[in-house]
Short mmCIF file of C-alpha atoms and ligand atoms in Angstrom, two decimals:
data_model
loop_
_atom_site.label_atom_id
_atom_site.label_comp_id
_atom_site.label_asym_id
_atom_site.label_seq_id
_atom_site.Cartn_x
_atom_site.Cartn_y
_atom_site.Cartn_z
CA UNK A 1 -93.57 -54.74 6.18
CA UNK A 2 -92.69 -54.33 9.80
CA UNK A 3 -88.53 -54.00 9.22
CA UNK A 4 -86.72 -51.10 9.42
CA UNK A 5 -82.95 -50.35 8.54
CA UNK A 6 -80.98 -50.05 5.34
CA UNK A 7 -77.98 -52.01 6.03
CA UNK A 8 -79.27 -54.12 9.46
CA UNK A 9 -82.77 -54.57 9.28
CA UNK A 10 -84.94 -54.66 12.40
CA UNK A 11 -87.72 -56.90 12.33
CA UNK A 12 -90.08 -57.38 15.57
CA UNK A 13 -93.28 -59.31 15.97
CA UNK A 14 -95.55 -60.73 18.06
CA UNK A 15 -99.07 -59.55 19.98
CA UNK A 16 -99.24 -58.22 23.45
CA UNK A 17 -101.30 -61.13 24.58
CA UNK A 18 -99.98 -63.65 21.85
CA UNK A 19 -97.82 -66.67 23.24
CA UNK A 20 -94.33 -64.81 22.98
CA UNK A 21 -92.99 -60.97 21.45
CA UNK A 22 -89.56 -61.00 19.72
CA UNK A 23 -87.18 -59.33 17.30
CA UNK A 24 -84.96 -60.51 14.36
CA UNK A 25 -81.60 -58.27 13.63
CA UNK A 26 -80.10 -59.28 10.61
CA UNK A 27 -77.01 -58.18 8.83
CA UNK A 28 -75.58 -57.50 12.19
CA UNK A 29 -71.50 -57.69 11.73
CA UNK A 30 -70.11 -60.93 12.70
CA UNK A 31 -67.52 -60.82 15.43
CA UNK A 32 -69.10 -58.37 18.44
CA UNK A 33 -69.22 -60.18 21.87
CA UNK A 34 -72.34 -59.23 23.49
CA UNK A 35 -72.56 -58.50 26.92
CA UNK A 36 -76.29 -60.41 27.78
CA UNK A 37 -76.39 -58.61 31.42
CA UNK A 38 -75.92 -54.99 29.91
CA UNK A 39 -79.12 -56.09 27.75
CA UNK A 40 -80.90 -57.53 30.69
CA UNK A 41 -80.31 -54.68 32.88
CA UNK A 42 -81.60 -52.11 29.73
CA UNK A 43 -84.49 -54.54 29.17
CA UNK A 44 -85.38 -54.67 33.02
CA UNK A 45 -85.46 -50.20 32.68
CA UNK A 46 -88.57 -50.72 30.29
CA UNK A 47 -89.88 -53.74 31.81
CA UNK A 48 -93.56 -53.01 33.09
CA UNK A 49 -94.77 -53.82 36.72
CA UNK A 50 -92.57 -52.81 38.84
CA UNK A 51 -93.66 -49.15 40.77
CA UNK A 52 -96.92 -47.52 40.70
CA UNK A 53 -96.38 -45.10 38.09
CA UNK A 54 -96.91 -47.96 36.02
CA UNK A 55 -99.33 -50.51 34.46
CA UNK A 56 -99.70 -53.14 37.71
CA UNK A 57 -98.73 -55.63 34.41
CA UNK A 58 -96.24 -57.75 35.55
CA UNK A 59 -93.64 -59.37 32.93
CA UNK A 60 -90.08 -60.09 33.71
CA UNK A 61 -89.15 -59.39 29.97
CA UNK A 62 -86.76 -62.25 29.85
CA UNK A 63 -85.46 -62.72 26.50
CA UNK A 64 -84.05 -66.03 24.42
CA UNK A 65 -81.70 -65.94 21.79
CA UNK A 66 -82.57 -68.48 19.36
CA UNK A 67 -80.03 -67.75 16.84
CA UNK A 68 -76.87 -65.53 15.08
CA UNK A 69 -75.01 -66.01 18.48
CA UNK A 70 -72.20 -68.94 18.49
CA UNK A 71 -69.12 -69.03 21.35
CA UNK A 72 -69.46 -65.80 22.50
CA UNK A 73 -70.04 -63.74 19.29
CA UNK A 74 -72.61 -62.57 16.75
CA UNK A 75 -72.43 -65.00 13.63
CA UNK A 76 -73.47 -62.04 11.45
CA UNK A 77 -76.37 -64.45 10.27
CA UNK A 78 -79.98 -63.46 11.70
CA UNK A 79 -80.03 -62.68 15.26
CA UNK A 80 -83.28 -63.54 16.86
CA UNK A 81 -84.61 -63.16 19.91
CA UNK A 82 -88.13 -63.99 22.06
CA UNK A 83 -89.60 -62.93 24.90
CA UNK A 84 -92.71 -64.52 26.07
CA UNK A 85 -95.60 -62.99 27.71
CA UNK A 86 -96.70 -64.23 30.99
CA UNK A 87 -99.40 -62.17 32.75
CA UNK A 88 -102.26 -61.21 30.12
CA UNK A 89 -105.42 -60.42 31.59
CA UNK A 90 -107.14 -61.07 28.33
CA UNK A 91 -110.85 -60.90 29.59
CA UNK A 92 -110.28 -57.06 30.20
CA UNK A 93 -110.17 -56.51 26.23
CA UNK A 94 -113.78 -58.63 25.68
CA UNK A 95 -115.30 -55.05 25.26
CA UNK A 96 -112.59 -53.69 23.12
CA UNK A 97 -113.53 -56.43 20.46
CA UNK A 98 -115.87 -53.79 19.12
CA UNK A 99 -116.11 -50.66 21.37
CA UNK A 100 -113.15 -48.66 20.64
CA UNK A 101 -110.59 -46.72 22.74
CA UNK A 102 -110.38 -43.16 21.79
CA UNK A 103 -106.54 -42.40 21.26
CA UNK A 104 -105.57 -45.76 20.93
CA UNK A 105 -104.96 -48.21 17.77
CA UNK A 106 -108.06 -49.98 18.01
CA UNK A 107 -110.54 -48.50 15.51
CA UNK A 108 -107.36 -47.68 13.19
CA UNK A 109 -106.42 -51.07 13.53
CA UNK A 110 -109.58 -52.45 12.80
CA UNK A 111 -110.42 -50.98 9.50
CA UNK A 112 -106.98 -51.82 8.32
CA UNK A 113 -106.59 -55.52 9.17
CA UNK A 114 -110.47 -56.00 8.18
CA UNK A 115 -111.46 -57.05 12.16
CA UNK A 116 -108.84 -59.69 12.13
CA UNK A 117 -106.87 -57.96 14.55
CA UNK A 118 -105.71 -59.36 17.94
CA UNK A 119 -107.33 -56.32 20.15
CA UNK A 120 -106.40 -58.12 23.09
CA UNK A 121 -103.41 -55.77 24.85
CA UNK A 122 -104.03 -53.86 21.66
CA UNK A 123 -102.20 -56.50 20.03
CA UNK A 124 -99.27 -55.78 17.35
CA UNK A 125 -99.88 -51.95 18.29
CA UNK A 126 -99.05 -52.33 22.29
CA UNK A 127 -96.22 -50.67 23.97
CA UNK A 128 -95.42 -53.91 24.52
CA UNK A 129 -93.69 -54.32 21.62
CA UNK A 130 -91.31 -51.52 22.63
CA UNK A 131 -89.64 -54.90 24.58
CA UNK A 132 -88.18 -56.24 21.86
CA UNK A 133 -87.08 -52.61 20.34
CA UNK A 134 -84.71 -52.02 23.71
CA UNK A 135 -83.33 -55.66 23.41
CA UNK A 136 -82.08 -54.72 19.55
CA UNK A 137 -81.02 -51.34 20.56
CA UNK A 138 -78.83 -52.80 23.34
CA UNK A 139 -77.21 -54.93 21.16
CA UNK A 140 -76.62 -51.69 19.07
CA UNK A 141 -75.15 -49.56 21.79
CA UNK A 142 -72.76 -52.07 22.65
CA UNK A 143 -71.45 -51.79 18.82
CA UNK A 144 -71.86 -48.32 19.50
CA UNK A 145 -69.62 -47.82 22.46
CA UNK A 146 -66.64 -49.59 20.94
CA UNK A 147 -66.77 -46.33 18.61
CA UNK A 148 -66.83 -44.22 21.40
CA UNK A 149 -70.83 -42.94 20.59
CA UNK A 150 -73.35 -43.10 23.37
CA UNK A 151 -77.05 -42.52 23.64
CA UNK A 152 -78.42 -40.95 26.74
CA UNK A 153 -81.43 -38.76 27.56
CA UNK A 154 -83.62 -37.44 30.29
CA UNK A 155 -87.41 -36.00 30.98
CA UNK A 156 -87.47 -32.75 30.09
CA UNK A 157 -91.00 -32.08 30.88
CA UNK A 158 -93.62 -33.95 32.22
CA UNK A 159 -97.32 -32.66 32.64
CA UNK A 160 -95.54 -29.05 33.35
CA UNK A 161 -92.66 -30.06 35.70
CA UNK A 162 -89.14 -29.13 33.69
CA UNK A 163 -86.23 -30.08 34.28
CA UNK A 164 -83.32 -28.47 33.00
CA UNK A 165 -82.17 -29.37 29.18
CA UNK A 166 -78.77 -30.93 28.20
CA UNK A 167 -75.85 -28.58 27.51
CA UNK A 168 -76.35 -28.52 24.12
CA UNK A 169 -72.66 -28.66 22.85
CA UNK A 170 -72.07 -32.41 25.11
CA UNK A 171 -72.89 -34.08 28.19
CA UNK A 172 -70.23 -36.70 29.35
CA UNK A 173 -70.96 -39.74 29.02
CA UNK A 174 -70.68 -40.44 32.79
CA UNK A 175 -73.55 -38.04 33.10
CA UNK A 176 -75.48 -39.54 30.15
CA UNK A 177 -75.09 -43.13 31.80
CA UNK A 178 -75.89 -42.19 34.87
CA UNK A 179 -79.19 -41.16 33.87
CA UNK A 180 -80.04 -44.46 32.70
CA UNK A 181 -80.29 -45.35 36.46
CA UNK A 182 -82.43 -43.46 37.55
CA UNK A 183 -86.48 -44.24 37.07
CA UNK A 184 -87.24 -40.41 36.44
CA UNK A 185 -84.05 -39.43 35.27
CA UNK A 186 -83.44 -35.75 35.39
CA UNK A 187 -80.58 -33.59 35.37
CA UNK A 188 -82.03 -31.16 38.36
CA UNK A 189 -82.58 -34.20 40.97
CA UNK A 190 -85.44 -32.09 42.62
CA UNK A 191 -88.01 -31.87 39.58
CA UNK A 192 -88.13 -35.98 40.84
CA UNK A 193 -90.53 -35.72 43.25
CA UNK A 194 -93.06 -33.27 41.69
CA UNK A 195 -93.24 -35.31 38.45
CA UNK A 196 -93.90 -38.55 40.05
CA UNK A 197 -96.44 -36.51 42.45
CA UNK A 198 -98.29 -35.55 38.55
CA UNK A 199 -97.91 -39.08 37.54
CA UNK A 200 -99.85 -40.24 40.75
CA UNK A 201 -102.38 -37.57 40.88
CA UNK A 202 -103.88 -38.09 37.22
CA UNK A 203 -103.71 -42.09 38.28
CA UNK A 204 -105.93 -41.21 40.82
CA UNK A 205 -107.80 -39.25 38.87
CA UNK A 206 -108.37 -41.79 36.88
CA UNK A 207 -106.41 -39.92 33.94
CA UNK A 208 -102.87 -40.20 32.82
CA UNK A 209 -100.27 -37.95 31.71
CA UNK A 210 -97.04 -36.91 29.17
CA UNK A 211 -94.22 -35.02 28.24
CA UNK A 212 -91.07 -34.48 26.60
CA UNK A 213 -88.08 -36.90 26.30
CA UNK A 214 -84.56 -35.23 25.38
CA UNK A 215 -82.33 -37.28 23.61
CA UNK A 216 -78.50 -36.81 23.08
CA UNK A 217 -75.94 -38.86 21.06
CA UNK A 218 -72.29 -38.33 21.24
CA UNK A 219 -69.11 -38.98 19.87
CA UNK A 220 -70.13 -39.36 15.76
CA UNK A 221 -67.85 -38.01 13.72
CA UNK A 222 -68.95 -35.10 11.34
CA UNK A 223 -69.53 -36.45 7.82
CA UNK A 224 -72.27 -38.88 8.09
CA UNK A 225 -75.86 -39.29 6.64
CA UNK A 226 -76.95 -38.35 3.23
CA UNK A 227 -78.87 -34.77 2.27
CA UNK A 228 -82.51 -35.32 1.24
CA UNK A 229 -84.37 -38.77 1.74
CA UNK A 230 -81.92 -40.65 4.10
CA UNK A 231 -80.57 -37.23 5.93
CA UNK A 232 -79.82 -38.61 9.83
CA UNK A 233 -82.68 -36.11 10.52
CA UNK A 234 -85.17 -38.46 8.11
CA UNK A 235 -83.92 -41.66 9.54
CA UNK A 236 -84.11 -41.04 13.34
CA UNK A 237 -87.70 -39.64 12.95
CA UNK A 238 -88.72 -42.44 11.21
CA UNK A 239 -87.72 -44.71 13.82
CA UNK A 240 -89.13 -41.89 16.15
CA UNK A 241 -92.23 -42.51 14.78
CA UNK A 242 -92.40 -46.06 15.33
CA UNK A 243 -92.50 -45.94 18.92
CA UNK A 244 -96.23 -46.06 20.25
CA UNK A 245 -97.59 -42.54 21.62
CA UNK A 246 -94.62 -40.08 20.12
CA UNK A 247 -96.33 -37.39 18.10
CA UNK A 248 -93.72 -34.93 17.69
CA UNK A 249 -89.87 -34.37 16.97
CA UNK A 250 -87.83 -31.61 17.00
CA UNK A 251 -83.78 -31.41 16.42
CA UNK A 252 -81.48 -28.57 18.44
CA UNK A 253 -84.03 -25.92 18.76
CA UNK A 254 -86.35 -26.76 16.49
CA UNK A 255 -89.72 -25.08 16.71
CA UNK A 256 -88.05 -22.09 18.75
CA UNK A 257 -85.53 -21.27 15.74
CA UNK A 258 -89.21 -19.94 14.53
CA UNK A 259 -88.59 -16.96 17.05
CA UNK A 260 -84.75 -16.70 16.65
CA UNK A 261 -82.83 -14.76 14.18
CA UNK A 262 -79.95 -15.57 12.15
CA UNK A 263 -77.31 -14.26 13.78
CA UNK A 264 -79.44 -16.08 17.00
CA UNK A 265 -79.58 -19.35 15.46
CA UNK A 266 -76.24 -20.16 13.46
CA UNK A 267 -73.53 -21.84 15.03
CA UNK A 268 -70.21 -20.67 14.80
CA UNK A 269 -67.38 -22.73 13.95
CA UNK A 270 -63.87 -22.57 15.61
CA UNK A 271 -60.64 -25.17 16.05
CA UNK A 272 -60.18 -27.01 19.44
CA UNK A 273 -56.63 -28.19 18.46
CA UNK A 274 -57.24 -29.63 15.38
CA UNK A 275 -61.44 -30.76 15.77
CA UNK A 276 -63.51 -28.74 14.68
CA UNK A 277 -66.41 -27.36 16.44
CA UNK A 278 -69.48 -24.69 17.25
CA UNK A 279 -69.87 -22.67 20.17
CA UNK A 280 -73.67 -23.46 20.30
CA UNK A 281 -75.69 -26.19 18.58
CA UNK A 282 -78.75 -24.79 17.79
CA UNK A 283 -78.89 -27.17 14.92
CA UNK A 284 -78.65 -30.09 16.60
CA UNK A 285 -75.47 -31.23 15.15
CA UNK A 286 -76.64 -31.73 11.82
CA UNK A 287 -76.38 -29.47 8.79
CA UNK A 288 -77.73 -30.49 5.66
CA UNK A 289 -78.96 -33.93 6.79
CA UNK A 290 -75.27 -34.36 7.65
CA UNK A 291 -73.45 -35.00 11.26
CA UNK A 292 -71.07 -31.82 11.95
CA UNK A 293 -69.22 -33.44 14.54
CA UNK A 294 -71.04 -32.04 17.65
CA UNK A 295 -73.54 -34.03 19.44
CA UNK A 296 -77.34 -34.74 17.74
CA UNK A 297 -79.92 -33.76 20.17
CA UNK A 298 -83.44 -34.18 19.49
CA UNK A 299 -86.59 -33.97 21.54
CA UNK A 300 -90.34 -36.03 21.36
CA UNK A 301 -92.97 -35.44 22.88
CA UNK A 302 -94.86 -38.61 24.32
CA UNK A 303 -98.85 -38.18 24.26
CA UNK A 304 -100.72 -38.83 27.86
CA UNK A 305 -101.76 -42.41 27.69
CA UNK A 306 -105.18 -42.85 26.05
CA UNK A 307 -106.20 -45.63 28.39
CA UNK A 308 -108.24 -44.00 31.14
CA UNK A 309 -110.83 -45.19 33.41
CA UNK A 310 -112.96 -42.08 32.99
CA UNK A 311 -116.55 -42.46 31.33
CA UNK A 312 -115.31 -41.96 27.51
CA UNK A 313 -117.67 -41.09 24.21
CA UNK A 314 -117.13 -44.01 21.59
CA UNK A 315 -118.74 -46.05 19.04
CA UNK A 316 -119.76 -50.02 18.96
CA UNK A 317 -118.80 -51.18 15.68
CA UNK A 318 -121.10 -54.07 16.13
CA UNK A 319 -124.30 -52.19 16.51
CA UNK A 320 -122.55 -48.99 14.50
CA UNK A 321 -124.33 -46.71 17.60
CA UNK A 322 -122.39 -44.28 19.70
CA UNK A 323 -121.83 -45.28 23.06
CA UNK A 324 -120.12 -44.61 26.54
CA UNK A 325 -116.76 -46.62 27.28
CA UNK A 326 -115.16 -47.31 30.65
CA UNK A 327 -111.75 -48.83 30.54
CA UNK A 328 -110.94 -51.94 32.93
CA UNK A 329 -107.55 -52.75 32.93
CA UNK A 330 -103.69 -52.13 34.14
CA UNK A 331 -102.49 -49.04 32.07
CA UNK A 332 -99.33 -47.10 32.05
CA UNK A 333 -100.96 -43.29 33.82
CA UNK A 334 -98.04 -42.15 32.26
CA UNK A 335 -95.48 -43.48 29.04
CA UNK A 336 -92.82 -40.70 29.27
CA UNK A 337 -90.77 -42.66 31.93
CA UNK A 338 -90.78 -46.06 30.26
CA UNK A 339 -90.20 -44.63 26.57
CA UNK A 340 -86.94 -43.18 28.23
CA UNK A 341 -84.81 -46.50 27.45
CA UNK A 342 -86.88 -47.24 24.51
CA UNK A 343 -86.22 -43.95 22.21
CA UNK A 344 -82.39 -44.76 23.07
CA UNK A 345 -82.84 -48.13 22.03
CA UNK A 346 -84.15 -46.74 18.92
CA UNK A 347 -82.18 -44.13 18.14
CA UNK A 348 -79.11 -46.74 18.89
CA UNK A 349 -80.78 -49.49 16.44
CA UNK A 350 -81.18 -46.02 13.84
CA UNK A 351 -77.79 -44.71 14.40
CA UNK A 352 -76.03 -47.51 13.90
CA UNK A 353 -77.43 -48.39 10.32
CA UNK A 354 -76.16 -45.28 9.56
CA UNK A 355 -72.95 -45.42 10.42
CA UNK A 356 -73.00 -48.88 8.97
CA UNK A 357 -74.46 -48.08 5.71
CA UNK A 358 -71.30 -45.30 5.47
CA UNK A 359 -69.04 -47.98 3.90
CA UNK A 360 -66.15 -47.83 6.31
CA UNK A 361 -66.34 -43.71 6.36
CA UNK A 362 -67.84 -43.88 10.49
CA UNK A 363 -65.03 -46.42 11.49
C1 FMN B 1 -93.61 -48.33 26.93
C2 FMN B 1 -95.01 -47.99 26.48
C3 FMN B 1 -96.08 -48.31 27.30
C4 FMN B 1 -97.39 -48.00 26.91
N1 FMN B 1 -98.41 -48.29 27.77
C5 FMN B 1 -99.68 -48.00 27.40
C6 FMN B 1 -100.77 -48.33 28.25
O1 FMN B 1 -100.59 -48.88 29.33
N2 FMN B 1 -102.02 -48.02 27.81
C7 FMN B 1 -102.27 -47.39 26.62
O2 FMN B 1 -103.40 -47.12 26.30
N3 FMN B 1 -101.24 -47.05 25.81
C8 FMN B 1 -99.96 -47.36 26.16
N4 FMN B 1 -98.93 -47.05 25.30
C9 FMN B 1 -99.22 -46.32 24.06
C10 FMN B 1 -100.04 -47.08 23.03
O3 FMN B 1 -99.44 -48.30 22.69
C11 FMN B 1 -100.25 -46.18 21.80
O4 FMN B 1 -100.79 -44.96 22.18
C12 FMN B 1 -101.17 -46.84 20.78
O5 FMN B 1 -100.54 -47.97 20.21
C13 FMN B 1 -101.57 -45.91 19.66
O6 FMN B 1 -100.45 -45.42 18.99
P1 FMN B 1 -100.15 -43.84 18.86
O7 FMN B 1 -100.40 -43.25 20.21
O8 FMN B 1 -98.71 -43.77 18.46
O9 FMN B 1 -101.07 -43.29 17.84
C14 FMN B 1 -97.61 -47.36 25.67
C15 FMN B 1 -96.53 -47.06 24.84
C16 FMN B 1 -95.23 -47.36 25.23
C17 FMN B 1 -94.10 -46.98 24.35
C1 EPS B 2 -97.31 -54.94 28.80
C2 EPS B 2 -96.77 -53.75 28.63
O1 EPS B 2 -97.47 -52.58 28.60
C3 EPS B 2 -98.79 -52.60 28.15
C4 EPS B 2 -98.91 -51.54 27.06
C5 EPS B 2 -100.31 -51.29 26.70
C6 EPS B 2 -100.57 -50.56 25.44
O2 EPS B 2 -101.75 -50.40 25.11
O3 EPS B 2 -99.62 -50.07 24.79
C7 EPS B 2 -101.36 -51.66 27.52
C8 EPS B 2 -101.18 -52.46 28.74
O4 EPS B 2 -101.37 -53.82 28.42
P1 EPS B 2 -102.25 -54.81 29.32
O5 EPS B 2 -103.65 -54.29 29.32
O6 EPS B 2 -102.11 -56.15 28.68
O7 EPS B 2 -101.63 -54.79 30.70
C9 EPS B 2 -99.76 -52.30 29.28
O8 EPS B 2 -99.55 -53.18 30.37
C10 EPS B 2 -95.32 -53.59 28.45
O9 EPS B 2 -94.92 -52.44 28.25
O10 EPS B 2 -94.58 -54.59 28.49
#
């Protein structure tokens, strides 16, 4: 099964060097206008190709609606949408037919499909497919906005460079959509420069590079999610998860509430008028698997890219022998950037389910 959602589900297909990449949203409300240039212009933020901090692959990500859109408003009926791909340089991947990439999907892949993968662009398991993910989660923060919640985040690290976190108890939303145009969006403009000097330097190296994303969702009311299985931690990190090279999440302080103590890490409660709210958010805005009110911030760290050019150890599944590997190719020398408008399309697609599988308690 390749869906996710309880009350929308998310479907996305396709191969990174197949004809065409594509998503189906269904149980989408009927009735919301969608704004196509807001999705173009979140779509072009992830689209490859276009600065040298990123794979030299060049795709203009242009998507079709094929259905669940009629006269200027979702249908509510499945909403699907393609993208084709354009500039595959398939005879790169010849090699990767049976020597495998270390770090990447292909010997995984390969034992679980049987060898009837498409290797080619690594396939089903490219970043690729992260196209399709910021097309549904633009159509979800449009929903989103007409509720008054937004999805923004920044680079919080990147091979060493920090910049400074989010105020933990809200950014505006002015300052979270201004991030989204930048192309190493940062709260402290000067950490810029240095991180894209990283980026450049382990390209040249022939290496690549990762980092921490910070994300930060505002304006859900407290009361939402479920305790246990579906708690709004559960169902953002399984989205999380989804996204090709995060391995690791952590909500409000998360691994550093190790270090804190109690009276360190609680956050107190007091009345602004008559919302309530905390004077810190060490927890991320969620207590119990439940929204409190204040904003959910959660961080993921995005693995250097494990396409590298660099003389590599591997194995040859044909001949089962071990055997050197040297990449060819157009690779990302660093994902952290371009997973910036895909983990808010995600957490936008997530997010929403939730507040849509609350039964009229959200809005
Ligand atoms: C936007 C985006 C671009 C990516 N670009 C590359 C790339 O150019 N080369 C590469 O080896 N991996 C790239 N990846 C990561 C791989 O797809 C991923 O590492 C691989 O599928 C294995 O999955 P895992 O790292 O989650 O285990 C990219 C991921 C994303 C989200
Ligand atoms: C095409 C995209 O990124 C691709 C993600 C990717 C991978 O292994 O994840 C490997 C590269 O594929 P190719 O070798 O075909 O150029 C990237 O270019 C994209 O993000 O749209």
């Amino acid at each position: 099964m390749n869906t996710f959602g309880k009350t929308i589900g998310l479907t996305i297909f396709g191969e990174s060097h197949g004809l065409s990449i594509g998503a189906v949203l269904d149980g989408l409300p009927s009735g919301e206008a969608i704004d196509w240039d807001a999705v173009r212009t979140e779509m072009a933020r992830r689209a490859p190709g276009k600065n040298p901090m990123s794979t030299a692959r060049a795709e203009k990500d242009a998507f079709e609606v094929q259905s669940g859109f009629f006269n200027g408003y979702t249908t509510g009926t499945p909403l699907c949408a393609i993208i084709r791909n354009s500039d595959q340089h398939s005879r790169d991947y010849d090699q990767l037919r049976h020597i495998m990439r270390p770090g990447h999907a292909d010997y995984s892949g390969k034992v679980r499909y049987g060898g009837f993968n498409d290797y080619r662009g690594g396939g089903h398991f490219s970043g690729r497919l992260t196209a399709p993910l910021v097309f549904a989660g633009a159509v979800a923060s449009q929903i989103l906005a007409r509720h008054g919640i937004t999805v923004g985040s920044h680079i919080l690290r990147l091979a060493g460079i920090a910049d400074k976190p989010f105020n933990a108890v809200g950014e505006t939303a002015e300052t979270l959509q201004a991030l989204k145009k930048e192309t190493l969006p940062v709260l402290d403009k000067a950490q810029a420069g240095p991180m894209e000097a990283k980026i450049l330097a382990a390209k040249n190296d022939l290496d690549s590079v990762g980092g921490v994303i910070e994300c930060m969702i505002t304006g859900l009311p407290a009361g939402i999610g479920d305790p246990f299985f579906d708690s709004v931690e559960s169902q953002l990190s399984h989205m999380m998860f989804s996204v090709p090279a995060v391995k690791g999440i952590e909500f409000g302080d998360g691994f550093a509430l190790a270090d804190l103590r109690g009276s360190q890490a609680n956050d107190d409660f007091y009345y602004d008028g008559d919302v309530v709210k905390t004077r810190t958010n060490h927890n991320g805005g969620i207590n119990g698997g439940i929204t409190n009110g204040m904003p959910i911030i959660f961080r993921l760290v995005v693995k250097p890219t494990a396409s590298i050019s660099q003389k590599q150890e591997t194995i040859d599944t044909d001949t089962k022998e071990n055997c050197d590997l040297v990449i060819k190719g157009r690779h990302d020398p660093c994902i952290v950037q371009r997973a910036i408008p895909v983990i808010e399309a995600a957490a936008a697609w997530a997010i929403l389910d939730v507040c849509l599988s609350e039964k009229g308690r959200c809005w």
